[in-house]
Amino acid sequence: MLLTNLTAATLQGGYGLVADAAILIEDGRIAWVGRRADAPGGAATDCGGMLVTPGLVDCHTHLVYGGNRANEFEQRLTGVSYAEIARAGGGIAATVRATRNEPEAALVVSALRRLDCLLAEGVTTVEIKSGYGLDRDTEVKMLAVARKLGQARPVDVVTSYLGAHALPPEFRDNRAAYLDLVCDEVIPLVAGAKLADAVDAFCEGIAFSVDETRRVFAAAKAHGLPVKLHAEQLSNLGGAKLAASFKALSADHIEYLDQDGVDAMAAAGTVAVLLPGAFYYLREKQLPPLAALRQARVPVAIATDLNPGSSPVHSLLATMNMACVLFGLTPEEALMGVTANAARALGLRDRGQIAPGMKADLALWAAERPGDLAYPLGLNPLRAVIRNGELARGSLS
Ligand code: NIG
Ligand code: FE
């Protein structure tokens, strides 16, 4: 397939713009990209001047869950904090109760509704975490649902086991026994069954300490799984530094990250995943240290964090906008954050850029320039999606 009459944002070193571009796709991969005038011959598909970017990557979601937490949204707006709700048995624990009670088929149906919102905006790879089951069987159920979503829709699903998300109520008086379950039983199981591609944890005062997180990471590494971490979201515990010491793929949230943490991430090649949806919903004041991350050349990704509590955000385009308006990213950084750097946050080197050898996952937009994507709120300019070299949505003309 030879696509012509495109403006291509290749994401090679920034936007990597090619005007009047052509892209040759062979066997599901990009075979060639460049100026149309230099393109190889053959039958061409005229794309009518559309903008083309890599398919978008949402590298941090919790989109499989039961129930909903609109009641907590109302509570928070009467002045109760996210941490107070969590300590009173709501928050993550409320979603755990609902998720344990929902059959797998029902979880698939509700998750597909959420996933479809992301796909309608050009997402071709999505990361999905467990962490609302906490017991072995419900965690396995969540990861199995995530895998099924990838069979039901034209999207690559990457899974993370997030057993260390919250302490389940049945272990209230025995934290060590819960970590035994996570490390000695569930990690070996989900690694062996290939249900999880990585292991995540929530390192925070209301969740797990640095020492507890270290144990989880050691078990993950022992079973060959890469790690990532919810770190420095509400306070600075030094989680990102620990994550970097395990060569983590990413440290996520990181509003309270300090210079030490930035330097450790830079040295380890750990990606900074910013989640402006959670910052927005929780009305946080502490901004992530963007200037220090830029200075240290830490790659920055952004993601929806789609979840029922801190970020019921179903739009990666809106997330790009929030990253610009709330955190001060440039629209170019925002686009890198949902393509090249998001792929890197998942350890995927075969996507996120339009370059020879990369997977032919492309999003085509009714837009003149790539900066148009982060600019509006509530406008969806997507026209077509190509996945593995085949038209998966919309039309090319
Ligand atoms: O990424 N920070 C921890 N976990 C999720 C929120 C989970 C929830 O509130 O249900 C997050 O924000
Ligand atoms: Fe999260």
mmCIF file of N, CA and C in Angstrom, residues 50-173:
data_model
loop_
_atom_site.group_PDB
_atom_site.id
_atom_site.type_symbol
_atom_site.label_atom_id
_atom_site.label_comp_id
_atom_site.label_asym_id
_atom_site.label_seq_id
_atom_site.Cartn_x
_atom_site.Cartn_y
_atom_site.Cartn_z
ATOM 1 N N MET A 50 -4.584 14.785 4.170
ATOM 2 C CA MET A 50 -4.751 14.598 5.609
ATOM 3 C C MET A 50 -3.404 14.609 6.344
ATOM 4 N N LEU A 51 -3.501 14.885 7.649
ATOM 5 C CA LEU A 51 -2.348 14.748 8.537
ATOM 6 C C LEU A 51 -2.267 13.293 8.984
ATOM 7 N N VAL A 52 -1.063 12.732 8.976
ATOM 8 C CA VAL A 52 -0.901 11.369 9.502
ATOM 9 C C VAL A 52 0.106 11.381 10.650
ATOM 10 N N THR A 53 -0.241 10.690 11.707
ATOM 11 C CA THR A 53 0.664 10.512 12.851
ATOM 12 C C THR A 53 0.763 9.011 13.127
ATOM 13 N N PRO A 54 1.705 8.607 13.975
ATOM 14 C CA PRO A 54 1.647 7.215 14.446
ATOM 15 C C PRO A 54 0.323 6.994 15.172
ATOM 16 N N GLY A 55 -0.183 5.779 15.191
ATOM 17 C CA GLY A 55 -1.331 5.463 16.038
ATOM 18 C C GLY A 55 -1.003 5.868 17.462
ATOM 19 N N LEU A 56 -2.007 6.370 18.183
ATOM 20 C CA LEU A 56 -1.718 6.861 19.534
ATOM 21 C C LEU A 56 -1.584 5.700 20.525
ATOM 22 N N VAL A 57 -0.803 5.951 21.580
ATOM 23 C CA VAL A 57 -0.529 4.947 22.614
ATOM 24 C C VAL A 57 -0.972 5.531 23.958
ATOM 25 N N ASP A 58 -1.954 4.895 24.589
ATOM 26 C CA ASP A 58 -2.346 5.304 25.950
ATOM 27 C C ASP A 58 -1.636 4.354 26.909
ATOM 28 N N CYS A 59 -0.575 4.835 27.550
ATOM 29 C CA CYS A 59 0.359 3.941 28.255
ATOM 30 C C CYS A 59 0.040 3.753 29.737
ATOM 31 N N HIS A 60 -1.120 4.237 30.199
ATOM 32 C CA HIS A 60 -1.463 4.050 31.630
ATOM 33 C C HIS A 60 -2.978 4.163 31.785
ATOM 34 N N THR A 61 -3.659 3.010 31.917
ATOM 35 C CA THR A 61 -5.105 3.040 32.188
ATOM 36 C C THR A 61 -5.461 1.943 33.185
ATOM 37 N N HIS A 62 -6.614 2.165 33.811
ATOM 38 C CA HIS A 62 -7.226 1.156 34.687
ATOM 39 C C HIS A 62 -8.653 0.971 34.167
ATOM 40 N N LEU A 63 -8.807 0.622 32.889
ATOM 41 C CA LEU A 63 -10.150 0.736 32.308
ATOM 42 C C LEU A 63 -11.032 -0.491 32.505
ATOM 43 N N VAL A 64 -10.495 -1.532 33.141
ATOM 44 C CA VAL A 64 -11.325 -2.693 33.511
ATOM 45 C C VAL A 64 -11.703 -2.549 34.990
ATOM 46 N N TYR A 65 -12.972 -2.374 35.270
ATOM 47 C CA TYR A 65 -13.406 -2.282 36.673
ATOM 48 C C TYR A 65 -14.921 -2.423 36.763
ATOM 49 N N GLY A 66 -15.401 -2.744 37.955
ATOM 50 C CA GLY A 66 -16.835 -2.812 38.184
ATOM 51 C C GLY A 66 -17.320 -1.553 38.884
ATOM 52 N N GLY A 67 -18.606 -1.270 38.763
ATOM 53 C CA GLY A 67 -19.234 -0.151 39.473
ATOM 54 C C GLY A 67 -18.835 1.203 38.929
ATOM 55 N N ASN A 68 -19.122 2.243 39.713
ATOM 56 C CA ASN A 68 -18.634 3.583 39.372
ATOM 57 C C ASN A 68 -18.562 4.404 40.663
ATOM 58 N N ARG A 69 -17.885 5.532 40.623
ATOM 59 C CA ARG A 69 -17.660 6.284 41.876
ATOM 60 C C ARG A 69 -18.088 7.730 41.736
ATOM 61 N N ALA A 70 -19.208 7.945 41.028
ATOM 62 C CA ALA A 70 -19.731 9.311 40.894
ATOM 63 C C ALA A 70 -20.068 9.887 42.268
ATOM 64 N N ASN A 71 -20.447 9.006 43.211
ATOM 65 C CA ASN A 71 -20.750 9.482 44.569
ATOM 66 C C ASN A 71 -19.527 10.150 45.213
ATOM 67 N N GLU A 72 -18.332 9.606 44.936
ATOM 68 C CA GLU A 72 -17.120 10.203 45.529
ATOM 69 C C GLU A 72 -16.775 11.541 44.876
ATOM 70 N N PHE A 73 -17.099 11.646 43.592
ATOM 71 C CA PHE A 73 -16.906 12.927 42.900
ATOM 72 C C PHE A 73 -17.746 13.991 43.612
ATOM 73 N N GLU A 74 -18.968 13.626 43.943
ATOM 74 C CA GLU A 74 -19.830 14.572 44.669
ATOM 75 C C GLU A 74 -19.270 14.872 46.058
ATOM 76 N N GLN A 75 -18.808 13.812 46.750
ATOM 77 C CA GLN A 75 -18.238 14.006 48.099
ATOM 78 C C GLN A 75 -17.042 14.948 48.072
ATOM 79 N N ARG A 76 -16.159 14.727 47.106
ATOM 80 C CA ARG A 76 -14.943 15.552 47.058
ATOM 81 C C ARG A 76 -15.303 17.013 46.844
ATOM 82 N N LEU A 77 -16.406 17.247 46.123
ATOM 83 C CA LEU A 77 -16.788 18.631 45.855
ATOM 84 C C LEU A 77 -17.512 19.269 47.042
ATOM 85 N N THR A 78 -17.733 18.473 48.108
ATOM 86 C CA THR A 78 -18.191 19.091 49.350
ATOM 87 C C THR A 78 -17.035 19.191 50.336
ATOM 88 N N GLY A 79 -15.811 18.915 49.855
ATOM 89 C CA GLY A 79 -14.636 19.192 50.680
ATOM 90 C C GLY A 79 -13.936 17.978 51.263
ATOM 91 N N VAL A 80 -14.430 16.770 51.018
ATOM 92 C CA VAL A 80 -13.747 15.570 51.521
ATOM 93 C C VAL A 80 -12.612 15.233 50.547
ATOM 94 N N SER A 81 -11.432 14.878 51.073
ATOM 95 C CA SER A 81 -10.299 14.659 50.164
ATOM 96 C C SER A 81 -10.247 13.202 49.678
ATOM 97 N N TYR A 82 -9.479 12.999 48.595
ATOM 98 C CA TYR A 82 -9.283 11.662 48.011
ATOM 99 C C TYR A 82 -8.723 10.705 49.064
ATOM 100 N N ALA A 83 -7.745 11.188 49.844
ATOM 101 C CA ALA A 83 -7.122 10.327 50.863
ATOM 102 C C ALA A 83 -8.102 10.023 52.000
ATOM 103 N N GLU A 84 -8.919 10.999 52.374
ATOM 104 C CA GLU A 84 -9.915 10.759 53.440
ATOM 105 C C GLU A 84 -10.928 9.700 53.000
ATOM 106 N N ILE A 85 -11.364 9.796 51.762
ATOM 107 C CA ILE A 85 -12.322 8.805 51.240
ATOM 108 C C ILE A 85 -11.690 7.415 51.249
ATOM 109 N N ALA A 86 -10.426 7.356 50.860
ATOM 110 C CA ALA A 86 -9.713 6.063 50.854
ATOM 111 C C ALA A 86 -9.617 5.493 52.265
ATOM 112 N N ARG A 87 -9.272 6.323 53.231
ATOM 113 C CA ARG A 87 -9.119 5.841 54.615
ATOM 114 C C ARG A 87 -10.449 5.388 55.201
ATOM 115 N N ALA A 88 -11.554 5.944 54.710
ATOM 116 C CA ALA A 88 -12.882 5.570 55.220
ATOM 117 C C ALA A 88 -13.442 4.336 54.508
ATOM 118 N N GLY A 89 -12.624 3.660 53.706
ATOM 119 C CA GLY A 89 -13.083 2.423 53.060
ATOM 120 C C GLY A 89 -13.681 2.625 51.683
ATOM 121 N N GLY A 90 -13.660 3.870 51.202
ATOM 122 C CA GLY A 90 -14.109 4.137 49.821
ATOM 123 C C GLY A 90 -12.907 4.095 48.898
ATOM 124 N N GLY A 91 -12.965 4.844 47.828
ATOM 125 C CA GLY A 91 -11.844 4.912 46.900
ATOM 126 C C GLY A 91 -11.582 3.574 46.239
ATOM 127 N N ILE A 92 -10.317 3.204 46.126
ATOM 128 C CA ILE A 92 -9.946 1.963 45.455
ATOM 129 C C ILE A 92 -10.708 0.780 46.057
ATOM 130 N N ALA A 93 -10.864 0.764 47.417
ATOM 131 C CA ALA A 93 -11.542 -0.368 48.075
ATOM 132 C C ALA A 93 -12.990 -0.509 47.590
ATOM 133 N N ALA A 94 -13.641 0.607 47.302
ATOM 134 C CA ALA A 94 -15.027 0.539 46.813
ATOM 135 C C ALA A 94 -15.066 -0.137 45.440
ATOM 136 N N THR A 95 -14.119 0.214 44.583
ATOM 137 C CA THR A 95 -14.081 -0.412 43.258
ATOM 138 C C THR A 95 -13.675 -1.884 43.370
ATOM 139 N N VAL A 96 -12.857 -2.211 44.357
ATOM 140 C CA VAL A 96 -12.483 -3.615 44.566
ATOM 141 C C VAL A 96 -13.734 -4.439 44.888
ATOM 142 N N ARG A 97 -14.571 -3.942 45.779
ATOM 143 C CA ARG A 97 -15.803 -4.683 46.113
ATOM 144 C C ARG A 97 -16.644 -4.908 44.850
ATOM 145 N N ALA A 98 -16.829 -3.852 44.065
ATOM 146 C CA ALA A 98 -17.673 -3.956 42.866
ATOM 147 C C ALA A 98 -17.051 -4.897 41.830
ATOM 148 N N THR A 99 -15.738 -4.851 41.697
ATOM 149 C CA THR A 99 -15.069 -5.658 40.664
ATOM 150 C C THR A 99 -15.074 -7.143 41.037
ATOM 151 N N ARG A 100 -14.915 -7.422 42.325
ATOM 152 C CA ARG A 100 -14.978 -8.822 42.760
ATOM 153 C C ARG A 100 -16.349 -9.414 42.456
ATOM 154 N N ASN A 101 -17.397 -8.581 42.577
ATOM 155 C CA ASN A 101 -18.762 -9.084 42.417
ATOM 156 C C ASN A 101 -19.217 -9.195 40.965
ATOM 157 N N GLU A 102 -18.453 -8.649 40.038
ATOM 158 C CA GLU A 102 -18.936 -8.654 38.647
ATOM 159 C C GLU A 102 -18.385 -9.829 37.866
ATOM 160 N N PRO A 103 -19.269 -10.537 37.146
ATOM 161 C CA PRO A 103 -18.777 -11.632 36.297
ATOM 162 C C PRO A 103 -17.896 -11.084 35.170
ATOM 163 N N GLU A 104 -17.033 -11.969 34.670
ATOM 164 C CA GLU A 104 -16.090 -11.572 33.627
ATOM 165 C C GLU A 104 -16.800 -10.952 32.419
ATOM 166 N N ALA A 105 -17.913 -11.559 32.004
ATOM 167 C CA ALA A 105 -18.595 -11.069 30.794
ATOM 168 C C ALA A 105 -19.083 -9.637 30.984
ATOM 169 N N ALA A 106 -19.547 -9.303 32.176
ATOM 170 C CA ALA A 106 -20.030 -7.941 32.430
ATOM 171 C C ALA A 106 -18.869 -6.951 32.432
ATOM 172 N N LEU A 107 -17.729 -7.382 32.961
ATOM 173 C CA LEU A 107 -16.545 -6.509 32.954
ATOM 174 C C LEU A 107 -16.092 -6.231 31.523
ATOM 175 N N VAL A 108 -16.192 -7.249 30.659
ATOM 176 C CA VAL A 108 -15.816 -7.049 29.254
ATOM 177 C C VAL A 108 -16.722 -5.989 28.622
ATOM 178 N N VAL A 109 -18.020 -6.090 28.867
ATOM 179 C CA VAL A 109 -18.965 -5.149 28.242
ATOM 180 C C VAL A 109 -18.686 -3.711 28.679
ATOM 181 N N SER A 110 -18.507 -3.494 29.991
ATOM 182 C CA SER A 110 -18.300 -2.109 30.445
ATOM 183 C C SER A 110 -16.935 -1.590 29.997
ATOM 184 N N ALA A 111 -15.939 -2.473 29.981
ATOM 185 C CA ALA A 111 -14.604 -2.032 29.552
ATOM 186 C C ALA A 111 -14.579 -1.696 28.061
ATOM 187 N N LEU A 112 -15.323 -2.449 27.261
ATOM 188 C CA LEU A 112 -15.358 -2.153 25.821
ATOM 189 C C LEU A 112 -15.933 -0.762 25.565
ATOM 190 N N ARG A 113 -16.943 -0.394 26.352
ATOM 191 C CA ARG A 113 -17.521 0.947 26.177
ATOM 192 C C ARG A 113 -16.463 2.022 26.387
ATOM 193 N N ARG A 114 -15.630 1.820 27.394
ATOM 194 C CA ARG A 114 -14.566 2.810 27.674
ATOM 195 C C ARG A 114 -13.475 2.755 26.613
ATOM 196 N N LEU A 115 -13.062 1.533 26.284
ATOM 197 C CA LEU A 115 -12.007 1.367 25.278
ATOM 198 C C LEU A 115 -12.422 1.999 23.951
ATOM 199 N N ASP A 116 -13.694 1.842 23.590
ATOM 200 C CA ASP A 116 -14.158 2.387 22.303
ATOM 201 C C ASP A 116 -14.007 3.908 22.239
ATOM 202 N N CYS A 117 -14.117 4.573 23.380
ATOM 203 C CA CYS A 117 -13.891 6.026 23.396
ATOM 204 C C CYS A 117 -12.447 6.341 22.996
ATOM 205 N N LEU A 118 -11.507 5.556 23.497
ATOM 206 C CA LEU A 118 -10.095 5.781 23.168
ATOM 207 C C LEU A 118 -9.836 5.471 21.693
ATOM 208 N N LEU A 119 -10.406 4.361 21.212
ATOM 209 C CA LEU A 119 -10.161 3.954 19.821
ATOM 210 C C LEU A 119 -10.717 4.987 18.849
ATOM 211 N N ALA A 120 -11.815 5.641 19.230
ATOM 212 C CA ALA A 120 -12.427 6.654 18.351
ATOM 213 C C ALA A 120 -11.519 7.859 18.156
ATOM 214 N N GLU A 121 -10.462 7.950 18.961
ATOM 215 C CA GLU A 121 -9.494 9.042 18.818
ATOM 216 C C GLU A 121 -8.131 8.546 18.336
ATOM 217 N N GLY A 122 -8.094 7.384 17.718
ATOM 218 C CA GLY A 122 -6.856 6.964 17.067
ATOM 219 C C GLY A 122 -5.881 6.174 17.915
ATOM 220 N N VAL A 123 -6.343 5.661 19.070
ATOM 221 C CA VAL A 123 -5.456 4.832 19.890
ATOM 222 C C VAL A 123 -5.320 3.447 19.255
ATOM 223 N N THR A 124 -4.095 2.984 19.094
ATOM 224 C CA THR A 124 -3.850 1.648 18.544
ATOM 225 C C THR A 124 -3.107 0.732 19.514
ATOM 226 N N THR A 125 -2.606 1.308 20.621
ATOM 227 C CA THR A 125 -1.994 0.496 21.680
ATOM 228 C C THR A 125 -2.448 1.067 23.017
ATOM 229 N N VAL A 126 -2.902 0.188 23.907
ATOM 230 C CA VAL A 126 -3.363 0.650 25.216
ATOM 231 C C VAL A 126 -2.809 -0.258 26.301
ATOM 232 N N GLU A 127 -2.352 0.350 27.371
ATOM 233 C CA GLU A 127 -1.933 -0.408 28.555
ATOM 234 C C GLU A 127 -3.115 -0.472 29.508
ATOM 235 N N ILE A 128 -3.328 -1.646 30.107
ATOM 236 C CA ILE A 128 -4.437 -1.826 31.054
ATOM 237 C C ILE A 128 -3.899 -2.526 32.298
ATOM 238 N N LYS A 129 -4.228 -1.963 33.464
ATOM 239 C CA LYS A 129 -3.750 -2.529 34.725
ATOM 240 C C LYS A 129 -4.838 -3.335 35.414
ATOM 241 N N SER A 130 -4.415 -4.303 36.201
ATOM 242 C CA SER A 130 -5.329 -4.934 37.149
ATOM 243 C C SER A 130 -5.293 -4.059 38.412
ATOM 244 N N GLY A 131 -5.608 -4.617 39.564
ATOM 245 C CA GLY A 131 -5.468 -3.833 40.787
ATOM 246 C C GLY A 131 -6.776 -3.476 41.463
ATOM 247 N N TYR A 132 -7.899 -3.932 40.889
ATOM 248 C CA TYR A 132 -9.185 -3.745 41.558
ATOM 249 C C TYR A 132 -9.777 -5.081 42.005
ATOM 250 N N GLY A 133 -8.905 -6.102 42.056
ATOM 251 C CA GLY A 133 -9.356 -7.390 42.562
ATOM 252 C C GLY A 133 -8.623 -7.685 43.861
ATOM 253 N N LEU A 134 -7.306 -7.531 43.769
ATOM 254 C CA LEU A 134 -6.357 -7.737 44.868
ATOM 255 C C LEU A 134 -6.258 -9.209 45.265
ATOM 256 N N ASP A 135 -7.385 -9.949 45.352
ATOM 257 C CA ASP A 135 -7.234 -11.385 45.573
ATOM 258 C C ASP A 135 -6.802 -12.036 44.250
ATOM 259 N N ARG A 136 -6.281 -13.241 44.369
ATOM 260 C CA ARG A 136 -5.693 -13.894 43.194
ATOM 261 C C ARG A 136 -6.693 -14.036 42.049
ATOM 262 N N ASP A 137 -7.858 -14.572 42.343
ATOM 263 C CA ASP A 137 -8.788 -14.899 41.256
ATOM 264 C C ASP A 137 -9.331 -13.654 40.558
ATOM 265 N N THR A 138 -9.590 -12.597 41.324
ATOM 266 C CA THR A 138 -10.123 -11.397 40.674
ATOM 267 C C THR A 138 -9.040 -10.680 39.870
ATOM 268 N N GLU A 139 -7.806 -10.713 40.344
ATOM 269 C CA GLU A 139 -6.714 -10.136 39.556
ATOM 270 C C GLU A 139 -6.549 -10.898 38.237
ATOM 271 N N VAL A 140 -6.613 -12.209 38.319
ATOM 272 C CA VAL A 140 -6.513 -13.029 37.102
ATOM 273 C C VAL A 140 -7.698 -12.729 36.182
ATOM 274 N N LYS A 141 -8.874 -12.578 36.777
ATOM 275 C CA LYS A 141 -10.077 -12.251 35.983
ATOM 276 C C LYS A 141 -9.883 -10.926 35.247
ATOM 277 N N MET A 142 -9.373 -9.914 35.936
ATOM 278 C CA MET A 142 -9.168 -8.605 35.302
ATOM 279 C C MET A 142 -8.170 -8.688 34.148
ATOM 280 N N LEU A 143 -7.070 -9.410 34.367
ATOM 281 C CA LEU A 143 -6.056 -9.515 33.308
ATOM 282 C C LEU A 143 -6.596 -10.311 32.120
ATOM 283 N N ALA A 144 -7.417 -11.311 32.411
ATOM 284 C CA ALA A 144 -8.024 -12.086 31.324
ATOM 285 C C ALA A 144 -8.990 -11.209 30.531
ATOM 286 N N VAL A 145 -9.740 -10.357 31.221
ATOM 287 C CA VAL A 145 -10.638 -9.420 30.530
ATOM 288 C C VAL A 145 -9.817 -8.504 29.617
ATOM 289 N N ALA A 146 -8.727 -7.984 30.145
ATOM 290 C CA ALA A 146 -7.881 -7.089 29.338
ATOM 291 C C ALA A 146 -7.399 -7.792 28.073
ATOM 292 N N ARG A 147 -6.967 -9.034 28.196
ATOM 293 C CA ARG A 147 -6.513 -9.781 27.014
ATOM 294 C C ARG A 147 -7.667 -9.955 26.018
ATOM 295 N N LYS A 148 -8.879 -10.214 26.535
ATOM 296 C CA LYS A 148 -10.032 -10.393 25.634
ATOM 297 C C LYS A 148 -10.342 -9.117 24.865
ATOM 298 N N LEU A 149 -10.153 -7.965 25.492
ATOM 299 C CA LEU A 149 -10.421 -6.690 24.810
ATOM 300 C C LEU A 149 -9.553 -6.575 23.560
ATOM 301 N N GLY A 150 -8.318 -7.048 23.673
ATOM 302 C CA GLY A 150 -7.400 -6.981 22.542
ATOM 303 C C GLY A 150 -7.780 -7.914 21.409
ATOM 304 N N GLN A 151 -8.575 -8.954 21.751
ATOM 305 C CA GLN A 151 -9.068 -9.835 20.682
ATOM 306 C C GLN A 151 -10.352 -9.276 20.073
ATOM 307 N N ALA A 152 -11.104 -8.519 20.872
ATOM 308 C CA ALA A 152 -12.404 -8.017 20.417
ATOM 309 C C ALA A 152 -12.289 -6.743 19.582
ATOM 310 N N ARG A 153 -11.170 -6.048 19.666
ATOM 311 C CA ARG A 153 -11.022 -4.770 18.978
ATOM 312 C C ARG A 153 -9.655 -4.697 18.292
ATOM 313 N N PRO A 154 -9.542 -3.832 17.266
ATOM 314 C CA PRO A 154 -8.243 -3.695 16.576
ATOM 315 C C PRO A 154 -7.276 -2.825 17.373
ATOM 316 N N VAL A 155 -6.761 -3.351 18.456
ATOM 317 C CA VAL A 155 -5.859 -2.605 19.332
ATOM 318 C C VAL A 155 -4.917 -3.596 20.002
ATOM 319 N N ASP A 156 -3.691 -3.173 20.241
ATOM 320 C CA ASP A 156 -2.762 -3.993 21.023
ATOM 321 C C ASP A 156 -2.927 -3.640 22.492
ATOM 322 N N VAL A 157 -3.204 -4.629 23.321
ATOM 323 C CA VAL A 157 -3.370 -4.430 24.753
ATOM 324 C C VAL A 157 -2.117 -4.918 25.470
ATOM 325 N N VAL A 158 -1.541 -4.068 26.282
ATOM 326 C CA VAL A 158 -0.387 -4.405 27.106
ATOM 327 C C VAL A 158 -0.873 -4.392 28.557
ATOM 328 N N THR A 159 -0.596 -5.451 29.318
ATOM 329 C CA THR A 159 -1.177 -5.546 30.662
ATOM 330 C C THR A 159 -0.130 -5.367 31.768
ATOM 331 N N SER A 160 -0.571 -4.805 32.879
ATOM 332 C CA SER A 160 0.277 -4.704 34.068
ATOM 333 C C SER A 160 -0.469 -5.268 35.268
ATOM 334 N N TYR A 161 0.214 -6.111 36.028
ATOM 335 C CA TYR A 161 -0.344 -6.636 37.275
ATOM 336 C C TYR A 161 -0.081 -5.622 38.392
ATOM 337 N N LEU A 162 -1.150 -5.080 38.953
ATOM 338 C CA LEU A 162 -1.062 -4.041 39.989
ATOM 339 C C LEU A 162 -1.642 -4.563 41.305
ATOM 340 N N GLY A 163 -1.118 -5.706 41.751
ATOM 341 C CA GLY A 163 -1.599 -6.269 43.018
ATOM 342 C C GLY A 163 -1.335 -5.332 44.192
ATOM 343 N N ALA A 164 -0.207 -4.638 44.158
ATOM 344 C CA ALA A 164 0.136 -3.714 45.245
ATOM 345 C C ALA A 164 -0.459 -2.338 44.958
ATOM 346 N N HIS A 165 -1.774 -2.317 44.816
ATOM 347 C CA HIS A 165 -2.501 -1.062 44.545
ATOM 348 C C HIS A 165 -3.078 -0.531 45.853
ATOM 349 N N ALA A 166 -3.644 -1.442 46.651
ATOM 350 C CA ALA A 166 -4.190 -1.087 47.972
ATOM 351 C C ALA A 166 -4.155 -2.359 48.815
ATOM 352 N N LEU A 167 -4.187 -2.179 50.125
ATOM 353 C CA LEU A 167 -4.232 -3.357 51.003
ATOM 354 C C LEU A 167 -5.676 -3.836 51.067
ATOM 355 N N PRO A 168 -5.933 -5.105 50.681
ATOM 356 C CA PRO A 168 -7.323 -5.561 50.719
ATOM 357 C C PRO A 168 -7.806 -5.700 52.167
ATOM 358 N N PRO A 169 -9.096 -5.484 52.419
ATOM 359 C CA PRO A 169 -9.611 -5.452 53.801
ATOM 360 C C PRO A 169 -9.335 -6.738 54.561
ATOM 361 N N GLU A 170 -9.329 -7.869 53.882
ATOM 362 C CA GLU A 170 -9.110 -9.139 54.596
ATOM 363 C C GLU A 170 -7.677 -9.274 55.119
ATOM 364 N N PHE A 171 -6.780 -8.381 54.703
ATOM 365 C CA PHE A 171 -5.390 -8.403 55.193
ATOM 366 C C PHE A 171 -5.081 -7.186 56.068
ATOM 367 N N ARG A 172 -6.137 -6.519 56.554
ATOM 368 C CA ARG A 172 -5.946 -5.250 57.269
ATOM 369 C C ARG A 172 -4.879 -5.351 58.358
ATOM 370 N N ASP A 173 -4.852 -6.461 59.062
ATOM 371 C CA ASP A 173 -3.914 -6.562 60.176
ATOM 372 C C ASP A 173 -2.662 -7.358 59.814
#
